[in-house]
Amino acid sequence: MSEQQHREQAGQKSGFETRAIHAGYEPDEATGAVIPPIYATSTYKQDGVGGLRGGYEYSRSGNPTRTALEGNIAALEEGERGFAFASGLAAEDTLVRALCAPGDHVVVPDDAYGGTYRLFDKVERAWGLEHSSAAVSDVDAVRAAIRPGETKLVWVETPTNPLLNIGDIEALAGVAHDAGALLVVDNTFASPYLQQPLTLGADVVVHSTTKYCGGHSDVVGGALVVRDLEVAERVAFHQNAMGAVAGPFDSWLVLRGLKTLGVRMDRHCDNAERVVEFLAGHPDVTQVIYPGLEEHPGHAVASRQMKRYGGMVSFRVAGGEQQALGVCERAEVFTLGESLGGVESLIEHPGRMTHASVAGTDLEVPADLVRLSVGIETADDLLADLDRALGARA
Ligand SMILES: Cc1ncc(COP(=O)(O)O)c(C=O)c1O
């Protein structure tokens, strides 16, 4: 029995970093390999018809590398069971079809990742699923958006992408449960190191593991973690029936990323705090958006439910869209690109890039907004780069 299993049997939960490094996998019986092998196999030899070894029969249904990742992320989110998918959106689609039927309704954030909104608006709606949007930071607005009897899911991101609004997970879980709905939290921006929604009453956690979980911008993946066995069974059925699973190579990369999540997140937060301080003092920056700032409207809730405030920073510039685009183009250490959560710093213009698909909808973002994914480079180099990109101080 491993150290972790001993502790768990004794009712002591291992620390986050210990779980990140050990949960989901025991050194290989045959070789002692401390890291799970990449099981590049589609099928498995059976010991007689139906004589499966470890339950494996076909790799869409189960693959040991994916199993290790699923066990690991479930332990990090303190959930009952984890599921790994080919992308965050594949995880989302699978979850929605597992828990909703045509004619049902969901409440989605009015400040969601553009691709999530597009999924609800252009794909799930055509399937018969209605949606309404509400501000995640406004519990009453979420309650008002619920259609009693029809709303099956309340879906929130916190912090949101890209405006970093904060939803009160505990309060929103109460609102959803009072209406007989489940609360789904997209925990991509915070990562399980900074926030564990299931411990605050959420029913399902969604991740784009492409981001902080993978952490190195070298894989696209998604995950779901659920806290209830009945929900787990429905998701398991749909994961296999729909087939958008994470492959073994991708599972291995995400699992490797998760081992260092804690140390990476602390450095992302340290650097983000330096960047926020710098931007707040810059004359051409009209607003800095970061939940760690006391003036952020979600600061008190974020302080309650998050360990720290994360590596994402958004800001608005004087000079409108042209200046925002110019800043993105002049930055050099901050690479101009979509995505987030990797070790390298990225800069983007949400209005023209990640959120172009929501232009003209309630979810449209300001044209003078710039979003940073602050990486783990030397902080002084990041500040010098932003100083150059913003132009000389007045
Ligand atoms: C908050 C959030 N959720 C979900 C997704 C979708 O994930 P993926 O791109 O892995 O499909 C993204 C992608 O940017 C995201 O930022």
Coordinates of C-alpha atoms and ligand atoms in Angstrom, one line a residue:
M1 CA 0.0 0.0 0.0
S2 CA 1.4 3.4 -0.9
E3 CA 2.0 6.2 1.6
Q4 CA -1.0 8.0 0.2
Q5 CA -3.3 5.0 0.5
H6 CA -2.1 4.6 4.1
R7 CA -2.9 8.2 4.9
E8 CA -6.3 8.0 3.2
Q9 CA -7.2 4.8 5.1
A10 CA -6.3 6.6 8.3
G11 CA -8.6 9.4 7.2
Q12 CA -5.8 11.9 6.6
K13 CA -5.9 13.5 3.2
S14 CA -2.5 14.0 1.6
G15 CA -1.5 17.6 0.8
F16 CA -2.3 19.0 -2.7
E17 CA 1.3 18.6 -4.1
T18 CA 1.5 15.1 -2.8
R19 CA -1.7 14.2 -4.5
A20 CA -0.6 16.0 -7.7
I21 CA 2.5 13.9 -7.8
H22 CA 1.2 10.5 -6.7
A23 CA -2.6 10.2 -7.0
G24 CA -4.0 8.0 -9.8
Y25 CA -1.0 5.8 -10.3
E26 CA 1.1 3.2 -8.5
P27 CA 4.6 2.3 -9.8
D28 CA 4.2 -0.3 -12.5
E29 CA 4.0 -3.9 -11.2
A30 CA 6.2 -5.3 -13.9
T31 CA 9.0 -2.8 -14.1
G32 CA 8.5 -0.4 -11.2
A33 CA 8.3 2.6 -13.6
V34 CA 7.4 5.6 -11.5
I35 CA 5.7 7.4 -14.3
P36 CA 2.7 5.8 -16.1
P37 CA 3.7 4.4 -19.5
I38 CA 2.0 5.8 -22.6
Y39 CA -0.2 2.9 -23.4
A40 CA -0.3 3.4 -27.2
T41 CA -2.8 0.6 -27.8
S42 CA -6.3 0.5 -29.1
T43 CA -7.2 -2.9 -27.8
Y44 CA -6.3 -5.5 -25.1
K45 CA -5.8 -9.2 -25.1
Q46 CA -8.6 -11.0 -23.2
D47 CA -8.0 -14.0 -21.0
G48 CA -10.9 -15.9 -22.6
V49 CA -14.0 -14.3 -23.8
G50 CA -14.9 -11.5 -21.4
G51 CA -11.8 -12.1 -19.3
L52 CA -10.6 -8.5 -19.2
R53 CA -7.4 -7.6 -17.4
G54 CA -8.1 -4.6 -15.1
G55 CA -11.3 -3.9 -17.0
Y56 CA -9.6 -2.8 -20.2
E57 CA -11.2 -3.9 -23.5
Y58 CA -10.9 -1.0 -26.0
S59 CA -9.2 2.3 -25.6
R60 CA -12.2 4.5 -26.3
S61 CA -13.8 2.9 -23.2
G62 CA -10.7 2.9 -21.1
N63 CA -6.9 3.3 -21.4
P64 CA -4.5 3.0 -18.4
T65 CA -2.7 6.3 -19.2
R66 CA -6.0 8.1 -19.3
T67 CA -7.2 6.3 -16.1
A68 CA -4.1 7.6 -14.3
L69 CA -4.9 11.2 -15.4
E70 CA -8.6 10.7 -14.5
G71 CA -7.7 9.5 -11.0
N72 CA -5.2 12.3 -10.5
I73 CA -7.5 15.2 -11.4
A74 CA -10.3 13.7 -9.4
A75 CA -8.0 13.7 -6.3
L76 CA -7.0 17.3 -7.0
E77 CA -10.5 18.5 -7.3
E78 CA -11.6 16.3 -4.3
G79 CA -14.3 14.7 -6.5
E80 CA -15.7 11.2 -6.8
R81 CA -14.6 10.6 -10.3
G82 CA -12.7 12.3 -13.2
F83 CA -13.0 12.0 -16.9
A84 CA -10.5 13.1 -19.6
F85 CA -11.5 14.4 -23.0
A86 CA -9.9 15.5 -26.3
S87 CA -10.5 19.2 -25.5
G88 CA -12.3 21.4 -23.0
L89 CA -15.2 21.9 -25.5
A90 CA -15.5 18.1 -26.0
A91 CA -15.8 17.7 -22.2
E92 CA -18.5 20.4 -22.1
D93 CA -20.5 18.9 -24.9
T94 CA -20.4 15.5 -23.3
L95 CA -21.5 16.9 -20.0
V96 CA -24.4 18.8 -21.5
R97 CA -25.7 15.8 -23.4
A98 CA -25.2 13.6 -20.3
L99 CA -27.3 15.8 -18.1
C100 CA -29.8 17.6 -20.4
A101 CA -32.3 16.6 -23.0
P102 CA -33.9 18.7 -25.8
G103 CA -36.5 21.0 -24.3
D104 CA -34.3 21.7 -21.2
H105 CA -32.8 25.0 -20.3
V106 CA -29.4 26.2 -18.9
V107 CA -28.2 29.4 -17.4
V108 CA -24.8 30.5 -18.8
P109 CA -22.5 33.4 -17.7
D110 CA -22.8 36.6 -19.6
D111 CA -19.0 36.7 -19.6
A112 CA -18.1 33.2 -20.7
Y113 CA -15.3 31.9 -22.9
G114 CA -16.5 32.7 -26.4
G115 CA -16.3 29.1 -27.5
T116 CA -18.5 27.9 -24.6
Y117 CA -21.1 30.5 -25.5
R118 CA -20.9 29.4 -29.2
L119 CA -21.4 25.8 -28.1
F120 CA -24.6 26.7 -26.3
D121 CA -25.8 29.2 -28.9
K122 CA -25.0 27.5 -32.1
V123 CA -24.8 23.7 -31.3
E124 CA -26.8 22.8 -28.2
R125 CA -29.6 25.2 -29.2
A126 CA -30.0 23.5 -32.5
W127 CA -30.3 20.2 -30.6
G128 CA -33.2 21.8 -28.6
L129 CA -31.4 23.1 -25.4
E130 CA -32.4 26.7 -24.5
H131 CA -30.1 29.0 -22.7
S132 CA -30.2 32.4 -20.9
S133 CA -27.3 34.4 -19.8
A134 CA -26.8 36.1 -16.4
A135 CA -24.0 37.9 -14.6
V136 CA -22.2 35.3 -12.5
S137 CA -21.3 38.0 -10.0
D138 CA -25.0 38.7 -9.4
V139 CA -26.7 35.8 -7.5
D140 CA -30.1 37.4 -7.8
A141 CA -29.7 37.7 -11.6
V142 CA -28.8 34.0 -11.8
R143 CA -31.8 33.1 -9.7
A144 CA -34.1 35.2 -11.9
A145 CA -32.7 33.6 -15.1
I146 CA -33.7 30.1 -13.8
R147 CA -36.8 28.6 -15.3
P148 CA -38.3 26.4 -12.6
G149 CA -38.7 22.8 -13.8
E150 CA -36.8 23.4 -17.0
T151 CA -33.4 24.6 -15.9
K152 CA -31.1 21.6 -15.5
L153 CA -27.8 23.3 -15.2
V154 CA -26.4 26.6 -13.9
W155 CA -23.1 27.0 -15.6
V156 CA -20.5 29.4 -14.3
E157 CA -16.9 30.4 -14.8
T158 CA -15.1 32.1 -12.0
P159 CA -12.9 34.0 -12.6
T160 CA -14.5 34.6 -16.0
N161 CA -12.8 34.9 -19.3
P162 CA -11.7 37.7 -20.1
L163 CA -13.3 40.1 -17.6
L164 CA -12.3 38.2 -14.5
N165 CA -15.7 38.5 -12.8
I166 CA -16.1 36.4 -9.7
G167 CA -19.1 34.2 -8.9
D168 CA -19.8 33.1 -5.3
I169 CA -19.7 29.3 -5.8
E170 CA -21.4 28.5 -2.4
A171 CA -24.3 30.9 -3.0
L172 CA -24.7 29.8 -6.6
A173 CA -24.8 26.2 -5.6
G174 CA -27.6 27.0 -3.2
V175 CA -29.6 28.9 -5.9
A176 CA -29.1 26.0 -8.4
H177 CA -30.0 23.3 -5.9
D178 CA -33.1 25.2 -4.7
A179 CA -34.4 25.0 -8.3
G180 CA -33.5 21.3 -8.7
A181 CA -30.6 22.2 -11.0
L182 CA -26.9 21.3 -10.8
L183 CA -24.1 23.8 -10.6
V184 CA -21.3 23.4 -13.1
V185 CA -18.1 25.4 -12.5
D186 CA -15.5 25.9 -15.3
N187 CA -12.4 26.0 -13.1
T188 CA -9.9 26.5 -16.0
F189 CA -8.8 30.0 -14.9
A190 CA -8.2 29.2 -11.3
S191 CA -7.0 25.6 -11.6
P192 CA -7.6 23.1 -8.8
Y193 CA -4.6 24.5 -6.9
L194 CA -6.3 27.9 -6.3
Q195 CA -10.0 26.8 -6.0
Q196 CA -11.9 23.5 -5.5
P197 CA -15.5 24.2 -6.4
L198 CA -16.8 20.7 -5.4
T199 CA -15.8 21.4 -1.8
L200 CA -17.9 24.6 -2.0
G201 CA -21.1 22.8 -3.2
A202 CA -20.7 22.6 -7.0
D203 CA -21.7 19.4 -8.7
V204 CA -19.3 19.3 -11.6
V205 CA -16.0 20.9 -12.4
V206 CA -15.0 21.5 -16.0
H207 CA -11.4 22.1 -17.2
S208 CA -9.8 23.0 -20.4
T209 CA -6.6 21.1 -19.4
T210 CA -5.0 22.8 -22.4
K211 CA -4.4 25.7 -19.9
Y212 CA -2.9 25.5 -16.4
C213 CA -3.4 21.8 -15.9
G214 CA -1.2 20.9 -18.9
G215 CA 0.7 24.1 -18.3
H216 CA 3.2 24.0 -21.2
S217 CA 1.1 24.9 -24.2
D218 CA 1.9 21.5 -25.8
V219 CA -1.5 19.7 -25.6
V220 CA -5.2 20.3 -26.1
G221 CA -7.4 18.5 -23.6
G222 CA -10.4 18.7 -21.3
A223 CA -11.6 17.2 -18.1
L224 CA -14.7 16.8 -15.9
V225 CA -14.8 16.0 -12.2
V226 CA -18.0 15.0 -10.5
R227 CA -18.9 14.5 -6.9
D228 CA -21.9 12.3 -7.3
L229 CA -21.9 8.6 -8.4
E230 CA -25.2 8.9 -10.4
V231 CA -23.8 11.9 -12.3
A232 CA -20.6 9.9 -12.8
E233 CA -22.4 7.0 -14.3
R234 CA -24.2 9.3 -16.8
V235 CA -21.0 11.0 -17.8
A236 CA -19.1 7.7 -18.1
F237 CA -21.8 6.3 -20.4
H238 CA -21.7 9.5 -22.6
Q239 CA -17.9 9.6 -22.6
N240 CA -17.8 6.2 -24.2
A241 CA -20.9 6.6 -26.3
M242 CA -19.8 10.0 -27.8
G243 CA -16.1 9.0 -27.9
A244 CA -14.4 12.4 -27.6
V245 CA -11.8 10.9 -25.2
A246 CA -8.2 12.1 -24.4
G247 CA -5.6 9.9 -26.2
P248 CA -2.8 8.3 -24.2
F249 CA -0.1 10.7 -25.4
D250 CA -2.2 13.7 -24.5
S251 CA -3.2 12.2 -21.2
W252 CA 0.4 11.7 -20.3
L253 CA 1.3 15.3 -21.1
V254 CA -1.5 16.6 -18.9
L255 CA -0.6 14.2 -16.1
R256 CA 3.0 15.5 -16.3
G257 CA 1.8 19.0 -16.2
L258 CA -0.4 18.4 -13.1
K259 CA 2.7 17.2 -11.1
T260 CA 4.1 20.8 -11.0
L261 CA 0.8 22.7 -10.9
G262 CA 1.3 24.0 -7.4
V263 CA 4.8 25.5 -7.9
R264 CA 3.8 26.9 -11.3
M265 CA 0.6 28.5 -10.0
D266 CA 2.5 30.2 -7.2
R267 CA 4.9 31.7 -9.7
H268 CA 2.1 32.7 -12.0
C269 CA 0.5 34.5 -9.1
D270 CA 3.7 36.2 -7.9
N271 CA 4.4 37.5 -11.5
A272 CA 0.8 38.6 -12.0
E273 CA 0.9 40.6 -8.8
R274 CA 4.0 42.4 -10.0
V275 CA 2.4 43.1 -13.4
V276 CA -0.8 44.4 -11.8
E277 CA 1.2 46.8 -9.6
F278 CA 3.1 48.0 -12.7
L279 CA 0.0 48.5 -14.8
A280 CA -1.9 50.2 -12.0
G281 CA 0.8 52.9 -12.0
H282 CA 0.9 53.4 -15.7
P283 CA -0.6 56.6 -17.1
D284 CA -2.0 55.1 -20.3
V285 CA -3.8 52.3 -18.5
T286 CA -7.4 53.3 -17.6
Q287 CA -8.4 50.2 -15.7
V288 CA -6.6 47.1 -14.3
I289 CA -8.9 44.1 -13.8
Y290 CA -7.6 41.5 -11.3
P291 CA -9.5 39.9 -8.4
G292 CA -6.6 40.5 -6.1
L293 CA -7.2 44.2 -6.2
E294 CA -9.3 45.5 -3.3
E295 CA -11.3 47.7 -5.6
H296 CA -12.3 44.6 -7.7
P297 CA -16.0 44.0 -7.0
G298 CA -15.4 40.3 -6.5
H299 CA -12.4 40.7 -4.2
A300 CA -14.1 39.6 -1.0
V301 CA -15.6 36.5 -2.6
A302 CA -12.4 35.6 -4.4
S303 CA -10.5 36.0 -1.1
R304 CA -12.9 33.5 0.5
Q305 CA -12.9 30.9 -2.2
M306 CA -9.5 31.1 -3.8
K307 CA -6.1 30.5 -2.4
R308 CA -4.6 33.3 -4.5
Y309 CA -5.9 35.3 -7.4
G310 CA -4.3 33.6 -10.4
G311 CA -2.2 34.4 -13.4
M312 CA -4.7 36.2 -15.6
V313 CA -4.8 40.0 -15.8
S314 CA -6.9 42.1 -18.1
F315 CA -6.5 45.9 -18.6
R316 CA -8.0 48.7 -20.6
V317 CA -5.9 51.4 -22.3
A318 CA -6.4 55.0 -23.2
G319 CA -6.5 55.4 -27.0
G320 CA -9.2 52.8 -27.6
E321 CA -8.9 49.7 -29.9
Q322 CA -6.0 51.0 -32.0
Q323 CA -3.8 51.4 -28.9
A324 CA -5.0 48.0 -27.5
L325 CA -4.0 46.4 -30.8
G326 CA -0.7 48.3 -30.8
V327 CA 0.2 47.1 -27.3
C328 CA -0.5 43.5 -28.4
E329 CA 1.6 43.8 -31.5
R330 CA 4.6 45.7 -29.8
A331 CA 5.0 43.2 -27.0
E332 CA 7.9 40.7 -27.4
V333 CA 8.3 38.7 -24.3
F334 CA 4.6 38.4 -24.1
T335 CA 3.8 36.4 -27.2
L336 CA 0.8 37.5 -29.2
G337 CA -1.4 34.4 -29.2
E338 CA -4.7 32.8 -28.0
S339 CA -4.8 30.4 -25.1
L340 CA -3.5 30.8 -21.6
G341 CA -2.0 29.0 -18.6
G342 CA 1.3 28.0 -20.1
V343 CA 4.7 28.8 -18.7
E344 CA 5.2 31.5 -21.3
S345 CA 3.5 34.8 -21.1
L346 CA 0.8 35.5 -23.7
I347 CA -1.0 38.7 -24.8
E348 CA -4.1 39.0 -26.8
H349 CA -6.9 41.3 -27.9
P350 CA -10.1 39.5 -26.8
G351 CA -12.4 41.5 -29.0
R352 CA -10.6 40.5 -32.2
M353 CA -9.3 37.1 -31.1
T354 CA -10.7 34.8 -28.4
H355 CA -14.0 36.6 -28.2
A356 CA -14.6 37.5 -31.8
S357 CA -17.4 34.9 -32.0
V358 CA -19.4 36.9 -29.4
A359 CA -19.3 40.2 -31.2
G360 CA -22.7 41.8 -31.4
T361 CA -24.1 39.6 -28.5
D362 CA -24.6 40.3 -24.8
L363 CA -21.2 38.9 -24.3
E364 CA -19.3 41.4 -26.5
V365 CA -16.1 42.7 -24.7
P366 CA -14.7 46.2 -24.7
A367 CA -12.6 47.1 -27.8
D368 CA -9.9 48.7 -25.6
L369 CA -9.3 45.5 -23.5
V370 CA -6.1 43.6 -23.5
R371 CA -5.8 40.2 -21.8
L372 CA -2.6 38.8 -20.3
S373 CA -1.7 35.3 -19.4
V374 CA 1.2 36.0 -17.1
G375 CA 3.8 33.3 -17.4
I376 CA 6.6 32.3 -15.1
E377 CA 9.5 34.1 -16.8
T378 CA 11.7 36.6 -14.8
A379 CA 9.2 39.3 -13.6
D380 CA 11.4 42.3 -14.4
D381 CA 11.6 41.2 -18.1
L382 CA 7.8 41.1 -18.2
L383 CA 7.5 44.6 -16.7
A384 CA 10.1 46.0 -19.2
D385 CA 8.3 44.4 -22.1
L386 CA 4.9 45.9 -21.1
D387 CA 6.6 49.3 -20.5
R388 CA 8.0 49.2 -24.1
A389 CA 4.7 47.9 -25.6
L390 CA 2.6 50.7 -23.8
G391 CA 5.0 53.4 -25.0
A392 CA 7.1 55.9 -23.1
R393 CA 5.5 57.2 -19.9
A394 CA 4.0 60.7 -20.0
Ligands
LIG1 C1 -12.5 29.1 -19.6 C2 -12.4 28.1 -20.7 N1 -13.2 27.1 -20.8 C3 -13.2 26.2 -21.8 C4 -12.3 26.4 -22.9 C5 -12.4 25.4 -24.0 O1 -11.3 24.5 -24.0 P1 -10.5 23.9 -25.2 O2 -9.9 25.0 -26.0 O3 -9.5 23.0 -24.6 O4 -11.6 23.2 -26.0 C6 -11.4 27.5 -22.9 C7 -10.5 27.7 -24.0 O5 -9.9 28.7 -24.1 C8 -11.5 28.4 -21.8 O6 -10.7 29.4 -21.7

